[in-house]
Structure formats: structure tokens, C-alpha cells
PDB file of C-alpha atoms in Angstrom:
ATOM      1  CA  UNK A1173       0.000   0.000   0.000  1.00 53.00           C
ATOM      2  CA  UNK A1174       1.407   3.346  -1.125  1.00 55.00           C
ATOM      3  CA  UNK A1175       1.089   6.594   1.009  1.00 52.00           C
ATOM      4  CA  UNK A1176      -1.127   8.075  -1.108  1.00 53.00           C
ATOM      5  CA  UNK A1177      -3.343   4.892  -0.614  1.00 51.00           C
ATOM      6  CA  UNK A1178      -2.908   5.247   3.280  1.00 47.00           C
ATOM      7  CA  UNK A1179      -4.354   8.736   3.555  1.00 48.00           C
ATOM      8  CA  UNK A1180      -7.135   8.601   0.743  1.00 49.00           C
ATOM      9  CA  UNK A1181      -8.732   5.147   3.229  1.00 54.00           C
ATOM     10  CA  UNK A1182      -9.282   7.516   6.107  1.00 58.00           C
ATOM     11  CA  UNK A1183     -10.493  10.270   4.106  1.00 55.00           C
ATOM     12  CA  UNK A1184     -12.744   7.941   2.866  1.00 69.00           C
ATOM     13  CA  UNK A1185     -14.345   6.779   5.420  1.00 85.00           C
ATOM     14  CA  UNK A1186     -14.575  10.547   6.949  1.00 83.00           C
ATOM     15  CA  UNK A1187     -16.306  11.350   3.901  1.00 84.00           C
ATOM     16  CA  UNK A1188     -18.617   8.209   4.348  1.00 85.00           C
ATOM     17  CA  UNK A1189     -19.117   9.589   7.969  1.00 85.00           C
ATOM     18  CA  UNK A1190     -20.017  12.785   6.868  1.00 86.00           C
ATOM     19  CA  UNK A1191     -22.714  12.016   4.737  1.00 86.00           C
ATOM     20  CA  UNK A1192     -24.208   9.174   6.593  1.00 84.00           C
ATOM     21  CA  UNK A1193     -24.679  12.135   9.626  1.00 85.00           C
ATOM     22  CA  UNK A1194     -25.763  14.624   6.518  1.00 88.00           C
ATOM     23  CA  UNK A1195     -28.351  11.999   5.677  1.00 86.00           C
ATOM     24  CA  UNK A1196     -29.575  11.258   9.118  1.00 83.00           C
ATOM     25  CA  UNK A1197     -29.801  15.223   9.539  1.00 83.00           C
ATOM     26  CA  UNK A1198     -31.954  15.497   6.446  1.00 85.00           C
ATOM     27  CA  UNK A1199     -33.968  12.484   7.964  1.00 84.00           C
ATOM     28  CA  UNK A1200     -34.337  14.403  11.348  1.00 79.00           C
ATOM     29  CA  UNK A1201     -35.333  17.553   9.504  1.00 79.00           C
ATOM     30  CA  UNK A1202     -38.073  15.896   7.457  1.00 79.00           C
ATOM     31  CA  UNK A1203     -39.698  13.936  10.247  1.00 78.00           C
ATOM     32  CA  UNK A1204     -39.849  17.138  12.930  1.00 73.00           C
ATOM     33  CA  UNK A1205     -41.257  19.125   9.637  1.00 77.00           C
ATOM     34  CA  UNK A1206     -43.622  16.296   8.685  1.00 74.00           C
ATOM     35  CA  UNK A1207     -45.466  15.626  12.026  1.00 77.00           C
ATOM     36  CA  UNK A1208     -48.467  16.689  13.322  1.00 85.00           C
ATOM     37  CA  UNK A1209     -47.532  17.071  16.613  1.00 93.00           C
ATOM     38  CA  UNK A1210     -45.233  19.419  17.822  1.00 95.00           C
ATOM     39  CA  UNK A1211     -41.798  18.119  18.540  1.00 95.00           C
ATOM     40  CA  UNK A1212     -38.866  19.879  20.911  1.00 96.00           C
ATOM     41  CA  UNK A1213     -35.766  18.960  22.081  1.00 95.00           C
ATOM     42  CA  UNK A1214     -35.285  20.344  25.620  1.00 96.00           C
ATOM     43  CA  UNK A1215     -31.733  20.548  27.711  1.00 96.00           C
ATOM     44  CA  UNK A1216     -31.451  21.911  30.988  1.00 95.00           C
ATOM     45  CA  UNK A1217     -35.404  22.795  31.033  1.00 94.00           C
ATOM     46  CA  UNK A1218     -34.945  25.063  27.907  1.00 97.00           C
ATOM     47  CA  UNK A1219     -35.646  24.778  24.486  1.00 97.00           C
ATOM     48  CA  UNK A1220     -32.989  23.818  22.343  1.00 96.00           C
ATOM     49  CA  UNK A1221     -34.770  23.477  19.352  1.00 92.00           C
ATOM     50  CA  UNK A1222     -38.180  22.528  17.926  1.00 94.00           C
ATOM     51  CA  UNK A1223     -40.323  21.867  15.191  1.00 93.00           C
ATOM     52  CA  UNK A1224     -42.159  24.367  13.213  1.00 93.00           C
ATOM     53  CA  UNK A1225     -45.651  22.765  14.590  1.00 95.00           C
ATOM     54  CA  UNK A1226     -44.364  23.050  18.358  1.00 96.00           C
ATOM     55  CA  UNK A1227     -44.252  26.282  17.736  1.00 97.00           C
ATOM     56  CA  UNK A1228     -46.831  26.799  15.891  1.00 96.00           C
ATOM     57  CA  UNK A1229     -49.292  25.193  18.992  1.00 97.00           C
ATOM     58  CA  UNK A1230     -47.624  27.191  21.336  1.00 97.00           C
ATOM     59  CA  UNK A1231     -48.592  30.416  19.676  1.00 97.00           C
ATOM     60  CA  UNK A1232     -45.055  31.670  18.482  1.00 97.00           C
ATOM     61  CA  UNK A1233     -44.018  32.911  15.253  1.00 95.00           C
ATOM     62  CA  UNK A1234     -41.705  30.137  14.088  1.00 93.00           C
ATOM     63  CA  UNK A1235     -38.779  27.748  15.871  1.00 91.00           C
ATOM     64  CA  UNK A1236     -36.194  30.178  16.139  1.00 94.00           C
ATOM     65  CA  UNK A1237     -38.325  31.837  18.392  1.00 95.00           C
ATOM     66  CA  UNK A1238     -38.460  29.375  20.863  1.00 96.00           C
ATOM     67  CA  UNK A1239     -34.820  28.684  20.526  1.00 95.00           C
ATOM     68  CA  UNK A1240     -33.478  29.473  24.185  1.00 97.00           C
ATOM     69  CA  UNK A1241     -36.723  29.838  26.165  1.00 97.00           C
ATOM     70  CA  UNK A1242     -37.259  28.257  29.014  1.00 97.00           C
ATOM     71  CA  UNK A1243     -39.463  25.581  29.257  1.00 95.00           C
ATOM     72  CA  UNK A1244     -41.152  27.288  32.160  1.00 96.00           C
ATOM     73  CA  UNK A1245     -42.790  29.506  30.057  1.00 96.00           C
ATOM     74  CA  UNK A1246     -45.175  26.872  28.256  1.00 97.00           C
ATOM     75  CA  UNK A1247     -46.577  26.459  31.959  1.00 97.00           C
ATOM     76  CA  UNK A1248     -49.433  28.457  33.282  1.00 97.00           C
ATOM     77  CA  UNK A1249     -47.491  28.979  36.127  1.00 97.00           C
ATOM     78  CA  UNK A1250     -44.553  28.070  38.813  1.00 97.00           C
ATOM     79  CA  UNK A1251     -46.395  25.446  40.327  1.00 97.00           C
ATOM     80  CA  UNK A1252     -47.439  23.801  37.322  1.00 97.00           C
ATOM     81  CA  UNK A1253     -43.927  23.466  36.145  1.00 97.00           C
ATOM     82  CA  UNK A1254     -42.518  22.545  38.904  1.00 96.00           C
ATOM     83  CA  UNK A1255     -45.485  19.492  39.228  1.00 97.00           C
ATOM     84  CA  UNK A1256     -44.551  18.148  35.733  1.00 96.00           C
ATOM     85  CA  UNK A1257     -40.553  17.734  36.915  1.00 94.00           C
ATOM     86  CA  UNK A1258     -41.681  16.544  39.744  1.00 96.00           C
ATOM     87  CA  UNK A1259     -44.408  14.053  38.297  1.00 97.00           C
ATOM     88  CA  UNK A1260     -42.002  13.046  35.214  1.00 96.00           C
ATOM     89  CA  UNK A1261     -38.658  12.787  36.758  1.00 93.00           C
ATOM     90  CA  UNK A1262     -38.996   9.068  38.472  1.00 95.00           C
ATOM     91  CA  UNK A1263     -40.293   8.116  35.282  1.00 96.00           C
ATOM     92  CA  UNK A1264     -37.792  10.171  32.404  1.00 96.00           C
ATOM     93  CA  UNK A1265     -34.506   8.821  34.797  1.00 94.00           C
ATOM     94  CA  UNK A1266     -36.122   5.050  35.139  1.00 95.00           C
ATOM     95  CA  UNK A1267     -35.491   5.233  30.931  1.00 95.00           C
ATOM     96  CA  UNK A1268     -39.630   5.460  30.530  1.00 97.00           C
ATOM     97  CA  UNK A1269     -41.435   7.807  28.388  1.00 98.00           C
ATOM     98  CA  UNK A1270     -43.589  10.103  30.117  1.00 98.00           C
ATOM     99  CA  UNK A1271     -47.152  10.584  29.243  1.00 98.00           C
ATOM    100  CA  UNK A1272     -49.553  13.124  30.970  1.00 98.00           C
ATOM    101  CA  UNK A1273     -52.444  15.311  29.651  1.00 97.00           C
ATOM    102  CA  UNK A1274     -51.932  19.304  31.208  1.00 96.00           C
ATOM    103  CA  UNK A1275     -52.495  22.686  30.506  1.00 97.00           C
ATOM    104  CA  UNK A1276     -50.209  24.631  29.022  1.00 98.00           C
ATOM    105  CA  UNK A1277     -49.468  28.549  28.110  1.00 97.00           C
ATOM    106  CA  UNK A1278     -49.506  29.874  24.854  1.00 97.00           C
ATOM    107  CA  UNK A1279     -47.226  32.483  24.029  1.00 97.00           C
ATOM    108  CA  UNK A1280     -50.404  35.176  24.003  1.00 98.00           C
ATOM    109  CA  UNK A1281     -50.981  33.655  27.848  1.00 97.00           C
ATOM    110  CA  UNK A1282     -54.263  31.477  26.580  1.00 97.00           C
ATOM    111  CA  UNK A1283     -54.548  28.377  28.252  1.00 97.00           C
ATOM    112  CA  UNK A1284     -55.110  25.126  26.548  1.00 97.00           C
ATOM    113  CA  UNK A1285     -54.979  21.528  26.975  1.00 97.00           C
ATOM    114  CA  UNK A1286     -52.118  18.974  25.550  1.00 97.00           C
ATOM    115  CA  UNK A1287     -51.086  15.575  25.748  1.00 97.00           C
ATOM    116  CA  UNK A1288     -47.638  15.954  26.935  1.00 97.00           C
ATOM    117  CA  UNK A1289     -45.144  13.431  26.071  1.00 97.00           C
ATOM    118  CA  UNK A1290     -41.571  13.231  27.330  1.00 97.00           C
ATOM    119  CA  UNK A1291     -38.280  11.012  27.196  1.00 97.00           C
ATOM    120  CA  UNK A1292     -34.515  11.378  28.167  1.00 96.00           C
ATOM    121  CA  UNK A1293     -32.272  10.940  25.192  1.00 95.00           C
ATOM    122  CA  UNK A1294     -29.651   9.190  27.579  1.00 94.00           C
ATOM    123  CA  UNK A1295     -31.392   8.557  30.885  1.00 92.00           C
ATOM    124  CA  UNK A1296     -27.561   7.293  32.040  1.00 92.00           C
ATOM    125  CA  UNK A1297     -26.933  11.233  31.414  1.00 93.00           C
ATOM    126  CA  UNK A1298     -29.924  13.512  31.755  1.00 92.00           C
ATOM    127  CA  UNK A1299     -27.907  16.428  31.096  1.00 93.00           C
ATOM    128  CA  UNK A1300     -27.905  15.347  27.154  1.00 95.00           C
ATOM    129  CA  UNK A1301     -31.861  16.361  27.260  1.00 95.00           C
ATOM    130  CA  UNK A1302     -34.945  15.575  25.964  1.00 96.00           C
ATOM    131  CA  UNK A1303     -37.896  14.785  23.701  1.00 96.00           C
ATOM    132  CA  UNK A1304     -40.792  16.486  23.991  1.00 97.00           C
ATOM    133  CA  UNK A1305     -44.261  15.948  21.855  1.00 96.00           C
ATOM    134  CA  UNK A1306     -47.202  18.238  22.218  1.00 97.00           C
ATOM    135  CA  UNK A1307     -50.606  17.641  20.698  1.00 97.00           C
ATOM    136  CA  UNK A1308     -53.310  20.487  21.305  1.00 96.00           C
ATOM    137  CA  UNK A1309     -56.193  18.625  22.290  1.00 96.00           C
ATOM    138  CA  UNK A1310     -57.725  21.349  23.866  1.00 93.00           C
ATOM    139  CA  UNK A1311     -61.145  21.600  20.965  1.00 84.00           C
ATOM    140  CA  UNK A1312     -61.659  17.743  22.164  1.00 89.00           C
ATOM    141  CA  UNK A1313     -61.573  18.065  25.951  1.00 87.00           C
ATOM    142  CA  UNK A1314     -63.706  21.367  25.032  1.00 84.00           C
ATOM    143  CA  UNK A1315     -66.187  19.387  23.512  1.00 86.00           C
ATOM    144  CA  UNK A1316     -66.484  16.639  25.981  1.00 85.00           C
ATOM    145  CA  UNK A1317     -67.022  19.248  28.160  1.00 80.00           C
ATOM    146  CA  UNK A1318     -69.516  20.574  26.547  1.00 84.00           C
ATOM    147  CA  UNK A1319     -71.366  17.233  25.848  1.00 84.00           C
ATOM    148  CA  UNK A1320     -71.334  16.227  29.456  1.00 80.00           C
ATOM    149  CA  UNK A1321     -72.979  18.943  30.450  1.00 79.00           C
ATOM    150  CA  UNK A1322     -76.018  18.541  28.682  1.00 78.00           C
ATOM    151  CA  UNK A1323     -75.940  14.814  30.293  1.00 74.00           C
ATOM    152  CA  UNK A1324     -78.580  14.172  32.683  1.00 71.00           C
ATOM    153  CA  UNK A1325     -76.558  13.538  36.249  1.00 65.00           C
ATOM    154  CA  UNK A1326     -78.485  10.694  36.892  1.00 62.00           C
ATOM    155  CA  UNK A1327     -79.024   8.293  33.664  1.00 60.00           C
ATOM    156  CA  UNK A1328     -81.871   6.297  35.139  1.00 61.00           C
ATOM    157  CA  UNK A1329     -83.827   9.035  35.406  1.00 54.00           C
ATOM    158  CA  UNK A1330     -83.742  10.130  32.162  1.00 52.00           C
TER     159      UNK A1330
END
């Protein structure tokens, strides 16, 4: 094997590298762009980065808006923040995904309600971050509001 042949196989395989993470970024890209429900990646309780959709539910004007915010601010308030870490941690550091339905804040302050779903990218290392989906499902708990109060309270008697 010649010299020339020594270098070119590493640069090679960095170039393989390279476009096998290029790939996976386009991949990453197209599913957080694709998706219905709105998709962040949280570290340290702030928002790293997120899907247009995420923001979009939240009431902002587009991702890059949310870049850097604290997570805190999708709560209605302390409490209610501090509840979720609370309620999620045993789960999120156990390696589980986290489910819960909540309120949370839109960016205008409007209240709504979401199924909240969270998961540690390396639960052996939390401070790597997280996954976080949002789905507004505020116009369905609405409506079975709505619907169960025009119930009778007692069937039978109906």
C-alpha cells in the first residue's frame, strides 16, 4: 500500500461519515417538519430546538423563536412546572417515556390543553436532554365538556 493509498482510506471513510450524519440530519429535519404534533428537544429545562408545529401550537411565530426559552414559560405557572418535573422525573430517569395530559401557556398567555409526552435521550446522562411531543387537544376536551354537560346527572332518570 502506497502513502497516497494510506491517507485517501481515512479520508474515505470521513467522507462516508459525513454524509451518513448529513443523511440522518436530512432524515431528522423531514420527520420534525412532517409531524403533526409538535416536537422539541429540551436541555437543561430550555428549548434547544423545535419543530415548526411546536411552535406553531404554542402560539409563536416560528422555531427560532423558541430557541433558548425556558421551558417554564409553556406552563401556566410556577407550580405547574414545577409538578410536571416533579411528576415526570422518576419516570424520564427510570429510561420510561412520560405521558400526561396538562395545561399549558400559549405564548399570548391562553390556556389550553395537551397531551404531553416526554423522554430522556440518555437517561444514564440527563444532562444530554430531551424529547418532547405536544398535541393540542384542547377543541376535544372542550367538547367533551360541553357534551357532558347537557348529560342528565343521573341516567336512570332520564
Amino acid at each position: 500500500m502506497t502513502d497516497e493509498q494510506l491517507v485517501a482510506e481515512p479520508l474515505t471513510s470521513e467522507m462516508e461519515v459525513a454524509a451518513c450524519l448529513a443523511r440522518t440530519l436530512r432524515e431528522q429535519q423531514t420527520l420534525l417538519q412532517s409531524a403533526d404534533i409538535g416536537v422539541a428537544f429540551i436541555r437543561q429545562r430550555t428549548v434547544v430546538r423545535c419543530s415548526a408545529r411546536f411552535a406553531h401550537i404554542l402560539g409563536y411565530t416560528d422555531e427560532v423563536a423558541m430557541a433558548g426559552l425556558s421551558s417554564q414559560a409553556l406552563h401556566p405557572d410556577k407550580d405547574a412546572f414545577r409538578a410536571l418535573g416533579r411528576d415526570a422525573y422518576p419516570c424520564l430517569s427510570a429510561g420510561r417515556t412520560f405521558r400526561t395530559t396538562r395545561q399549558l401557556c400559549r405564548y399570548d398567555g391562553s390556556l389550553f390543553w395537551a397531551n404531553l409526552t416526554g423522554r430522556l435521550i440518555h437517561p444514564e446522562d440527563p444532562g444530554e436532554g430531551s424529547i418532547w411531543t405536544v398535541d393540542d387537544i384542547d377543541a376535544e376536551v372542550q367538547l367533551r365538556s360541553a357534551l357532558d354537560s347537557t348529560r342528565p346527572a343521573n341516567p336512570t332518570l332520564a
